[in-house]
C-alpha cells in the first residue's frame, strides 16, 4: 500500500531546476533510501513532502487521498509525516527527557519507552549538549518518534557517526519498521543503505537515475559513473 505518492514533481529555485519530473512512491512497510551525489535534490524532496518547499508543479499525495502540497507544514506533521533534519537540532540546554517531552511525549511511560528504543534510557537527566554526536542523532529520532509517525523521514542519520554507532542506528531502524509505517532514509553511507533499505532511488540533478535494490544499484553503470565511482 502506497503511503506517499510523488507524481510529476518540479521544484525550482529561481532559474535553477532542483527537481525535474520526479515520480516515486514510498510504500507502507518499506525502508526506502534516497541516494545520490551532493546537490541531487534529496533534501529538497523531503522539504517538499514536509511542506517546507512548494513545487512549481506536480503532486504529493498521502494515503491516496490528501494532497500534501496544499497543506501547511504543521498540518502535514499532524497527519503523521515526520522528519529528522540533516543537522541535529536538539535543545542543548535541556535534558534528554525534556527534549523527548518537547517532541510531543507528554506521557512518562512513553518517554521511557522511547528512551529505551534510542538507547538513552539511563541518560534521561543528562543535558543534551553533553551527548555524543551519535546520541544527539538518536535523540532527534526519538523526538520525531514521539508522534508515532506513519511516515518517518531521516536525512543522513549516520553522517559523522562511528562504526559502532552506525550499527546501532541500523538496528534502531530495523526496530522502527512495520506494516503501518513508511520509512525514508537519505544517506551517503552505501553499506548502511544496503543493510537497511528494501529499495533505493538514485537521484542525479533532480531526476531519477535508478530505482531498485541497492545490490543492483552498485552494478549499474550510470550510478557508478555519477555517484558510486567517484
Ligand atoms: N533554498 C534554496 N535556494 C536555492 N537553491 C537551493 C535551495 N535549497 C537547495 N538548493 C539547491 O538545490 C540543489 C539540491 O539541494 P539539496 O539540498 O536537495 O541536495 P542534496 O541531494 O540533499 O545534497 P547533499 O547530499 O549535499 O545533502 C543544490 O544545488 C542546492 O544548492
Ligand atoms: Mg541533503
Tab-separated table of C-alpha atoms and ligand atoms in Angstrom:
chain	number	residue	atom	x	y	z
A	1	UNK	CA	0.000	0.000	0.000
A	2	UNK	CA	1.314	3.405	-1.009
A	3	UNK	CA	1.925	5.957	1.759
A	4	UNK	CA	3.416	8.796	-0.256
A	5	UNK	CA	2.870	9.160	-3.986
A	6	UNK	CA	5.076	11.768	-5.679
A	7	UNK	CA	3.947	12.448	-9.238
A	8	UNK	CA	5.478	14.728	-11.864
A	9	UNK	CA	7.268	16.892	-9.325
A	10	UNK	CA	9.142	20.020	-10.422
A	11	UNK	CA	10.947	22.327	-7.991
A	12	UNK	CA	12.806	25.482	-8.965
A	13	UNK	CA	14.880	27.968	-7.002
A	14	UNK	CA	14.759	30.962	-9.340
A	15	UNK	CA	16.017	29.673	-12.682
A	16	UNK	CA	17.673	26.598	-11.104
A	17	UNK	CA	15.815	23.318	-11.505
A	18	UNK	CA	16.390	21.398	-8.268
A	19	UNK	CA	13.871	18.613	-9.120
A	20	UNK	CA	12.649	17.741	-12.621
A	21	UNK	CA	9.674	15.485	-13.454
A	22	UNK	CA	10.231	13.291	-10.412
A	23	UNK	CA	7.796	10.466	-9.679
A	24	UNK	CA	8.172	7.842	-6.961
A	25	UNK	CA	6.206	6.057	-4.276
A	26	UNK	CA	7.019	5.368	-0.648
A	27	UNK	CA	5.167	2.263	0.488
A	28	UNK	CA	3.957	1.194	3.929
A	29	UNK	CA	6.204	-1.498	5.362
A	30	UNK	CA	9.290	-0.496	3.436
A	31	UNK	CA	12.528	1.294	4.172
A	32	UNK	CA	13.161	3.359	1.047
A	33	UNK	CA	16.544	5.020	0.651
A	34	UNK	CA	17.061	8.141	-1.442
A	35	UNK	CA	20.694	8.374	-2.521
A	36	UNK	CA	22.787	10.350	-4.981
A	37	UNK	CA	25.559	12.947	-5.170
A	38	UNK	CA	25.618	16.243	-3.278
A	39	UNK	CA	23.038	18.629	-4.692
A	40	UNK	CA	20.989	15.833	-6.331
A	41	UNK	CA	17.797	17.106	-4.685
A	42	UNK	CA	17.402	14.578	-1.863
A	43	UNK	CA	16.825	17.074	0.951
A	44	UNK	CA	14.693	19.195	-1.366
A	45	UNK	CA	12.417	16.183	-1.918
A	46	UNK	CA	11.998	15.777	1.860
A	47	UNK	CA	11.353	19.538	2.111
A	48	UNK	CA	8.523	19.245	-0.416
A	49	UNK	CA	6.976	16.207	1.290
A	50	UNK	CA	7.083	18.013	4.646
A	51	UNK	CA	5.624	21.235	3.234
A	52	UNK	CA	8.686	23.446	3.686
A	53	UNK	CA	9.253	23.939	-0.045
A	54	UNK	CA	6.496	24.319	-2.634
A	55	UNK	CA	6.889	22.749	-6.071
A	56	UNK	CA	6.102	24.661	-9.260
A	57	UNK	CA	4.135	21.621	-10.417
A	58	UNK	CA	3.373	18.045	-9.502
A	59	UNK	CA	1.583	16.337	-6.643
A	60	UNK	CA	2.478	14.650	-3.385
A	61	UNK	CA	-0.380	12.504	-2.097
A	62	UNK	CA	-0.640	10.831	1.312
A	63	UNK	CA	-2.697	7.603	1.503
A	64	UNK	CA	-4.090	8.240	-1.961
A	65	UNK	CA	-6.257	10.983	-0.546
A	66	UNK	CA	-4.550	14.036	0.897
A	67	UNK	CA	-2.691	16.387	-1.408
A	68	UNK	CA	0.248	17.474	0.777
A	69	UNK	CA	1.446	20.328	-1.433
A	70	UNK	CA	-1.727	22.162	-0.420
A	71	UNK	CA	-1.246	21.630	3.328
A	72	UNK	CA	0.871	23.643	5.779
A	73	UNK	CA	3.978	22.053	7.299
A	74	UNK	CA	2.092	21.844	10.618
A	75	UNK	CA	-0.885	20.064	9.061
A	76	UNK	CA	1.468	17.605	7.340
A	77	UNK	CA	3.228	16.872	10.640
A	78	UNK	CA	-0.166	16.396	12.313
A	79	UNK	CA	-1.102	13.942	9.565
A	80	UNK	CA	1.788	11.749	10.783
A	81	UNK	CA	4.513	12.697	8.309
A	82	UNK	CA	7.616	13.471	10.389
A	83	UNK	CA	11.241	14.057	9.689
A	84	UNK	CA	14.685	14.269	11.201
A	85	UNK	CA	16.741	17.077	9.709
A	86	UNK	CA	20.221	16.735	8.230
A	87	UNK	CA	21.750	18.754	11.094
A	88	UNK	CA	20.627	17.602	14.543
A	89	UNK	CA	18.686	20.333	16.285
A	90	UNK	CA	18.095	19.040	19.797
A	91	UNK	CA	17.776	21.596	22.593
A	92	UNK	CA	21.294	21.531	24.039
A	93	UNK	CA	20.479	23.106	27.404
A	94	UNK	CA	17.575	20.748	28.099
A	95	UNK	CA	17.866	17.189	29.364
A	96	UNK	CA	17.224	14.123	27.219
A	97	UNK	CA	13.859	13.657	28.954
A	98	UNK	CA	12.856	17.291	28.421
A	99	UNK	CA	13.768	17.055	24.735
A	100	UNK	CA	11.537	13.979	24.373
A	101	UNK	CA	8.758	15.832	26.167
A	102	UNK	CA	9.005	18.732	23.708
A	103	UNK	CA	8.883	16.211	20.879
A	104	UNK	CA	5.300	15.606	21.933
A	105	UNK	CA	5.646	12.871	24.531
A	106	UNK	CA	3.626	14.131	27.473
A	107	UNK	CA	3.269	10.667	28.954
A	108	UNK	CA	6.117	9.477	31.236
A	109	UNK	CA	5.838	5.825	30.200
A	110	UNK	CA	6.042	6.826	26.522
A	111	UNK	CA	9.163	8.872	27.298
A	112	UNK	CA	10.731	5.828	28.980
A	113	UNK	CA	9.757	3.529	26.107
A	114	UNK	CA	11.197	5.916	23.512
A	115	UNK	CA	14.360	6.496	25.541
A	116	UNK	CA	14.862	2.710	25.652
A	117	UNK	CA	14.374	2.437	21.893
A	118	UNK	CA	17.045	5.069	21.208
A	119	UNK	CA	19.447	3.657	23.821
A	120	UNK	CA	19.203	6.643	26.181
A	121	UNK	CA	17.074	5.141	28.969
A	122	UNK	CA	19.789	5.696	31.572
A	123	UNK	CA	20.550	9.241	30.325
A	124	UNK	CA	17.175	10.959	30.817
A	125	UNK	CA	18.552	13.616	33.197
A	126	UNK	CA	21.624	14.361	31.123
A	127	UNK	CA	21.823	17.715	29.290
A	128	UNK	CA	21.516	17.022	25.561
A	129	UNK	CA	24.501	19.282	24.881
A	130	UNK	CA	26.805	16.755	26.576
A	131	UNK	CA	25.704	13.777	24.438
A	132	UNK	CA	27.927	12.329	21.715
A	133	UNK	CA	27.078	13.231	18.121
A	134	UNK	CA	25.509	9.788	17.642
A	135	UNK	CA	23.408	10.105	20.783
A	136	UNK	CA	22.181	13.528	19.605
A	137	UNK	CA	21.088	11.953	16.312
A	138	UNK	CA	19.195	9.227	18.207
A	139	UNK	CA	17.600	11.799	20.499
A	140	UNK	CA	16.401	13.689	17.464
A	141	UNK	CA	14.951	10.467	16.056
A	142	UNK	CA	13.307	9.902	19.447
A	143	UNK	CA	11.718	13.365	19.341
A	144	UNK	CA	10.259	12.527	15.942
A	145	UNK	CA	9.075	9.102	17.143
A	146	UNK	CA	7.119	10.714	19.930
A	147	UNK	CA	4.379	11.441	17.434
A	148	UNK	CA	4.254	7.754	16.359
A	149	UNK	CA	4.662	8.812	12.709
A	150	UNK	CA	3.188	6.829	9.836
A	151	UNK	CA	5.795	8.306	7.532
A	152	UNK	CA	9.246	8.728	9.069
A	153	UNK	CA	11.915	10.576	7.071
A	154	UNK	CA	15.549	10.554	8.209
A	155	UNK	CA	18.026	12.880	6.488
A	156	UNK	CA	21.576	11.490	6.873
A	157	UNK	CA	21.078	9.637	10.188
A	158	UNK	CA	24.628	8.197	10.284
A	159	UNK	CA	26.673	11.140	8.969
A	160	UNK	CA	29.630	11.612	11.340
A	161	UNK	CA	28.803	8.534	13.439
A	162	UNK	CA	31.344	5.894	14.484
A	163	UNK	CA	31.049	2.392	13.007
A	164	UNK	CA	29.580	1.141	16.282
A	165	UNK	CA	27.008	3.953	16.355
A	166	UNK	CA	26.146	3.259	12.708
A	167	UNK	CA	25.473	-0.412	13.551
A	168	UNK	CA	23.207	0.634	16.409
A	169	UNK	CA	21.348	3.034	14.101
A	170	UNK	CA	20.764	0.205	11.602
A	171	UNK	CA	19.329	-1.888	14.434
A	172	UNK	CA	17.146	1.032	15.544
A	173	UNK	CA	15.720	1.446	12.037
A	174	UNK	CA	15.045	-2.301	11.843
A	175	UNK	CA	13.076	-1.969	15.099
A	176	UNK	CA	11.111	1.041	13.811
A	177	UNK	CA	9.920	-0.548	10.590
A	178	UNK	CA	6.466	-2.039	10.455
A	179	UNK	CA	3.466	-2.647	8.198
A	180	UNK	CA	1.823	0.647	9.211
A	181	UNK	CA	4.899	2.790	8.740
A	182	UNK	CA	6.840	4.012	5.734
A	183	UNK	CA	10.469	4.952	6.349
A	184	UNK	CA	12.515	7.186	4.044
A	185	UNK	CA	16.257	7.425	4.599
A	186	UNK	CA	18.619	9.830	2.822
A	187	UNK	CA	22.198	8.680	3.280
A	188	UNK	CA	25.671	8.636	1.699
A	189	UNK	CA	26.915	5.525	3.566
A	190	UNK	CA	26.233	2.804	0.983
A	191	UNK	CA	26.979	-0.175	3.246
A	192	UNK	CA	24.486	1.200	5.748
A	193	UNK	CA	21.939	1.726	2.965
A	194	UNK	CA	22.395	-1.810	1.654
A	195	UNK	CA	21.823	-3.101	5.162
A	196	UNK	CA	18.616	-1.208	5.942
A	197	UNK	CA	16.856	-0.445	2.645
A	198	UNK	CA	14.401	-2.607	0.727
A	199	UNK	CA	14.598	-0.235	-2.216
A	200	UNK	CA	16.747	2.686	-3.299
A	201	UNK	CA	16.014	5.595	-5.583
A	202	UNK	CA	19.135	7.211	-7.002
A	203	UNK	CA	18.701	10.902	-7.787
A	204	UNK	CA	21.016	12.859	-10.042
A	205	UNK	CA	20.493	16.535	-10.865
A	206	UNK	CA	16.907	16.322	-9.646
A	207	UNK	CA	15.925	13.300	-11.741
A	208	UNK	CA	15.608	9.582	-11.052
A	209	UNK	CA	18.618	7.709	-12.379
A	210	UNK	CA	17.844	4.289	-10.912
A	211	UNK	CA	15.275	2.545	-8.768
A	212	UNK	CA	15.645	-0.931	-7.322
A	213	UNK	CA	17.748	-2.952	-4.901
A	214	UNK	CA	20.975	-1.444	-3.529
A	215	UNK	CA	22.912	-4.527	-4.677
A	216	UNK	CA	21.752	-3.808	-8.246
A	217	UNK	CA	22.466	-0.063	-7.940
A	218	UNK	CA	26.079	-0.948	-7.178
A	219	UNK	CA	26.295	-2.734	-10.553
A	220	UNK	CA	24.543	-0.004	-12.560
A	221	UNK	CA	26.894	1.751	-14.995
A	222	UNK	CA	25.150	5.162	-14.774
A	223	UNK	CA	25.012	5.058	-10.981
A	224	UNK	CA	28.704	4.180	-10.832
A	225	UNK	CA	29.567	6.991	-13.265
A	226	UNK	CA	27.740	9.808	-11.481
A	227	UNK	CA	27.977	8.689	-7.868
A	228	UNK	CA	29.436	5.428	-6.604
A	229	UNK	CA	32.589	5.535	-8.720
A	230	UNK	CA	33.599	8.995	-7.506
B	1	LIG	N1	16.524	27.348	-0.779
B	1	LIG	C1	17.327	27.145	-1.824
B	1	LIG	N2	17.632	28.142	-2.681
B	1	LIG	C2	18.419	27.947	-3.755
B	1	LIG	N3	18.972	26.751	-4.078
B	1	LIG	C3	18.711	25.730	-3.263
B	1	LIG	C4	17.890	25.849	-2.102
B	1	LIG	N4	17.809	24.635	-1.487
B	1	LIG	C5	18.562	23.807	-2.231
B	1	LIG	N5	19.098	24.451	-3.286
B	1	LIG	C6	19.931	23.849	-4.335
B	1	LIG	O1	19.219	22.737	-4.865
B	1	LIG	C7	20.115	21.650	-5.128
B	1	LIG	C8	19.652	20.443	-4.377
B	1	LIG	O2	19.906	20.641	-2.987
B	1	LIG	P1	19.611	19.533	-1.897
B	1	LIG	O3	19.870	20.146	-0.586
B	1	LIG	O4	18.249	18.978	-2.134
B	1	LIG	O5	20.715	18.439	-2.249
B	1	LIG	P2	21.009	17.056	-1.542
B	1	LIG	O6	20.793	15.992	-2.544
B	1	LIG	O7	20.288	16.962	-0.261
B	1	LIG	O8	22.595	17.172	-1.290
B	1	LIG	P3	23.511	16.740	-0.024
B	1	LIG	O9	23.838	15.293	-0.267
B	1	LIG	O10	24.723	17.610	-0.179
B	1	LIG	O11	22.756	16.996	1.224
B	1	LIG	C9	21.501	22.134	-4.736
B	1	LIG	O12	22.162	22.614	-5.899
B	1	LIG	C10	21.220	23.270	-3.775
B	1	LIG	O13	22.254	24.218	-3.793
B	2	LIG	MG1	20.840	16.925	1.730
